[in-house]
């Protein structure tokens, strides 16, 4: 698919990075910011794409997949990070590798006040649980950060989260989100 | 209806001649039950992550579609992860069985009643989540068929086994999580575990 003008098709680039990194399982709770990547993953027969009822399940899914020899990534919104906190303790204790790709809310130009507390705490909550945080604020930085996260996670047996800024996602109103 | 099955006997029977069955044991009593039946590197016992046993089983079943996977967990642990039954229902892993050892109590914290003591029917929830088979097991005579289904039947399979609410001696697996993770992968994947 041709990229429009100067826009970077960062979801497609993430998908390519996931293939390169040997990812076999993708767990997600949908977020508008992940819409295109989720569609790309579902369309790829080489990925087992698993819709979760809550983000915490994804931590279990990823741990189980790794026990069975498969690499995975989890896609979620920043609010979902709060649903994972206790499970991240297990990731740390067992030294499970884990890659989280988190699209931010409550951060850059947020329009919903209910998103702000968790969005503002996301990085600190992750760091408190021993997760390495890579923040990206420009479209062209996203895929390289996911690549680095996968290398650190699976080469360095670490838990790594890529936080994709709302500045990249660019949704500024309820109306825009509903029109996705 | 008071239960007549004893949890350690149930788990021992389900794990008898386990072959290459892969196991996940929910935290607390079910982990001790699995260890009492014989500590194995191919059982991953949880010491935390309450509510995630079924999700871990799902990840394992998807990664190892040719191996049978059995999750043995408690009613309280399962209640904390009910959404994972819906997630498993979407994925339909044919090699996955979830066995809930249901004493209707939170056994590690003072034997408080769980929801199942008040009639909440986990097997019917599993059926509604599109498990291929789900039943409440109350009799010793049903265990052979359950064991056979776990080891060879078409899943996803769910069983809620009603057991006596007894307090038993602890039989503890190793508790170092990194050790448990590493020994499981070594036993399953061999040397490839270290280079993957």
PDB file of N, CA and C in Angstrom, chain B residues 16 21 29 31 38 50 56-57 104 108 111 116 129 140 147 164 177 181 185 187 192-193:
ATOM      1  N   UNK B  16      -2.404 -39.240  36.210  1.00  0.00           N
ATOM      2  CA  UNK B  16      -1.843 -40.595  36.135  1.00  0.00           C
ATOM      3  C   UNK B  16      -1.412 -40.896  34.698  1.00  0.00           C
ATOM      4  N   UNK B  21       1.650 -34.792  28.530  1.00  0.00           N
ATOM      5  CA  UNK B  21       0.700 -33.744  28.914  1.00  0.00           C
ATOM      6  C   UNK B  21       1.428 -32.548  29.534  1.00  0.00           C
ATOM      7  N   UNK B  29      -4.041 -24.209  46.556  1.00  0.00           N
ATOM      8  CA  UNK B  29      -4.254 -25.642  46.778  1.00  0.00           C
ATOM      9  C   UNK B  29      -4.066 -26.485  45.524  1.00  0.00           C
ATOM     10  N   UNK B  31      -2.013 -26.009  43.095  1.00  0.00           N
ATOM     11  CA  UNK B  31      -0.577 -26.203  42.878  1.00  0.00           C
ATOM     12  C   UNK B  31      -0.036 -27.271  43.824  1.00  0.00           C
ATOM     13  N   UNK B  38       3.117 -35.570  42.164  1.00  0.00           N
ATOM     14  CA  UNK B  38       4.458 -35.778  41.617  1.00  0.00           C
ATOM     15  C   UNK B  38       4.950 -34.513  40.934  1.00  0.00           C
ATOM     16  N   UNK B  50      -3.141 -14.542  40.292  1.00  0.00           N
ATOM     17  CA  UNK B  50      -4.487 -15.100  40.475  1.00  0.00           C
ATOM     18  C   UNK B  50      -5.414 -14.624  39.357  1.00  0.00           C
ATOM     19  N   UNK B  56      -2.844 -18.525  30.740  1.00  0.00           N
ATOM     20  CA  UNK B  56      -1.531 -19.139  30.522  1.00  0.00           C
ATOM     21  C   UNK B  56      -1.714 -20.461  29.775  1.00  0.00           C
ATOM     22  N   UNK B  57      -2.724 -21.218  30.162  1.00  0.00           N
ATOM     23  CA  UNK B  57      -3.020 -22.462  29.449  1.00  0.00           C
ATOM     24  C   UNK B  57      -3.353 -22.216  27.988  1.00  0.00           C
ATOM     25  N   UNK B 104     -15.642 -24.822  46.775  1.00  0.00           N
ATOM     26  CA  UNK B 104     -16.570 -23.741  47.140  1.00  0.00           C
ATOM     27  C   UNK B 104     -16.015 -22.842  48.240  1.00  0.00           C
ATOM     28  N   UNK B 108      -6.976 -20.752  50.965  1.00  0.00           N
ATOM     29  CA  UNK B 108      -5.708 -20.275  51.533  1.00  0.00           C
ATOM     30  C   UNK B 108      -5.909 -19.108  52.498  1.00  0.00           C
ATOM     31  N   UNK B 111     -10.944 -20.180  54.345  1.00  0.00           N
ATOM     32  CA  UNK B 111     -12.083 -21.023  53.916  1.00  0.00           C
ATOM     33  C   UNK B 111     -13.389 -20.226  53.780  1.00  0.00           C
ATOM     34  N   UNK B 116     -19.345 -20.111  44.004  1.00  0.00           N
ATOM     35  CA  UNK B 116     -19.895 -21.424  43.626  1.00  0.00           C
ATOM     36  C   UNK B 116     -20.673 -22.047  44.782  1.00  0.00           C
ATOM     37  N   UNK B 129     -19.733 -19.974  26.843  1.00  0.00           N
ATOM     38  CA  UNK B 129     -18.557 -19.381  26.190  1.00  0.00           C
ATOM     39  C   UNK B 129     -18.047 -20.254  25.044  1.00  0.00           C
ATOM     40  N   UNK B 140     -16.789 -40.414  41.660  1.00  0.00           N
ATOM     41  CA  UNK B 140     -15.529 -41.062  41.281  1.00  0.00           C
ATOM     42  C   UNK B 140     -15.686 -41.827  39.975  1.00  0.00           C
ATOM     43  N   UNK B 147     -10.622 -38.065  32.575  1.00  0.00           N
ATOM     44  CA  UNK B 147      -9.197 -38.217  32.284  1.00  0.00           C
ATOM     45  C   UNK B 147      -8.975 -38.525  30.807  1.00  0.00           C
ATOM     46  N   UNK B 164     -14.517 -32.245  48.498  1.00  0.00           N
ATOM     47  CA  UNK B 164     -14.673 -31.992  49.933  1.00  0.00           C
ATOM     48  C   UNK B 164     -13.831 -30.780  50.325  1.00  0.00           C
ATOM     49  N   UNK B 177      10.316 -18.429  40.505  1.00  0.00           N
ATOM     50  CA  UNK B 177       9.589 -18.346  39.242  1.00  0.00           C
ATOM     51  C   UNK B 177      10.475 -18.521  38.019  1.00  0.00           C
ATOM     52  N   UNK B 181      10.045 -21.389  35.173  1.00  0.00           N
ATOM     53  CA  UNK B 181       9.941 -21.060  33.752  1.00  0.00           C
ATOM     54  C   UNK B 181      11.028 -21.770  32.951  1.00  0.00           C
ATOM     55  N   UNK B 185      10.604 -24.895  30.064  1.00  0.00           N
ATOM     56  CA  UNK B 185      11.027 -24.735  28.668  1.00  0.00           C
ATOM     57  C   UNK B 185      12.112 -25.744  28.286  1.00  0.00           C
ATOM     58  N   UNK B 187      12.483 -28.739  29.562  1.00  0.00           N
ATOM     59  CA  UNK B 187      11.865 -30.063  29.463  1.00  0.00           C
ATOM     60  C   UNK B 187      11.032 -30.184  28.188  1.00  0.00           C
ATOM     61  N   UNK B 192      16.861 -26.086  22.467  1.00  0.00           N
ATOM     62  CA  UNK B 192      16.302 -24.944  21.737  1.00  0.00           C
ATOM     63  C   UNK B 192      15.776 -23.883  22.693  1.00  0.00           C
ATOM     64  N   UNK B 193      15.440 -24.305  23.906  1.00  0.00           N
ATOM     65  CA  UNK B 193      14.927 -23.345  24.891  1.00  0.00           C
ATOM     66  C   UNK B 193      15.948 -22.252  25.180  1.00  0.00           C
TER      67      UNK B 193
END
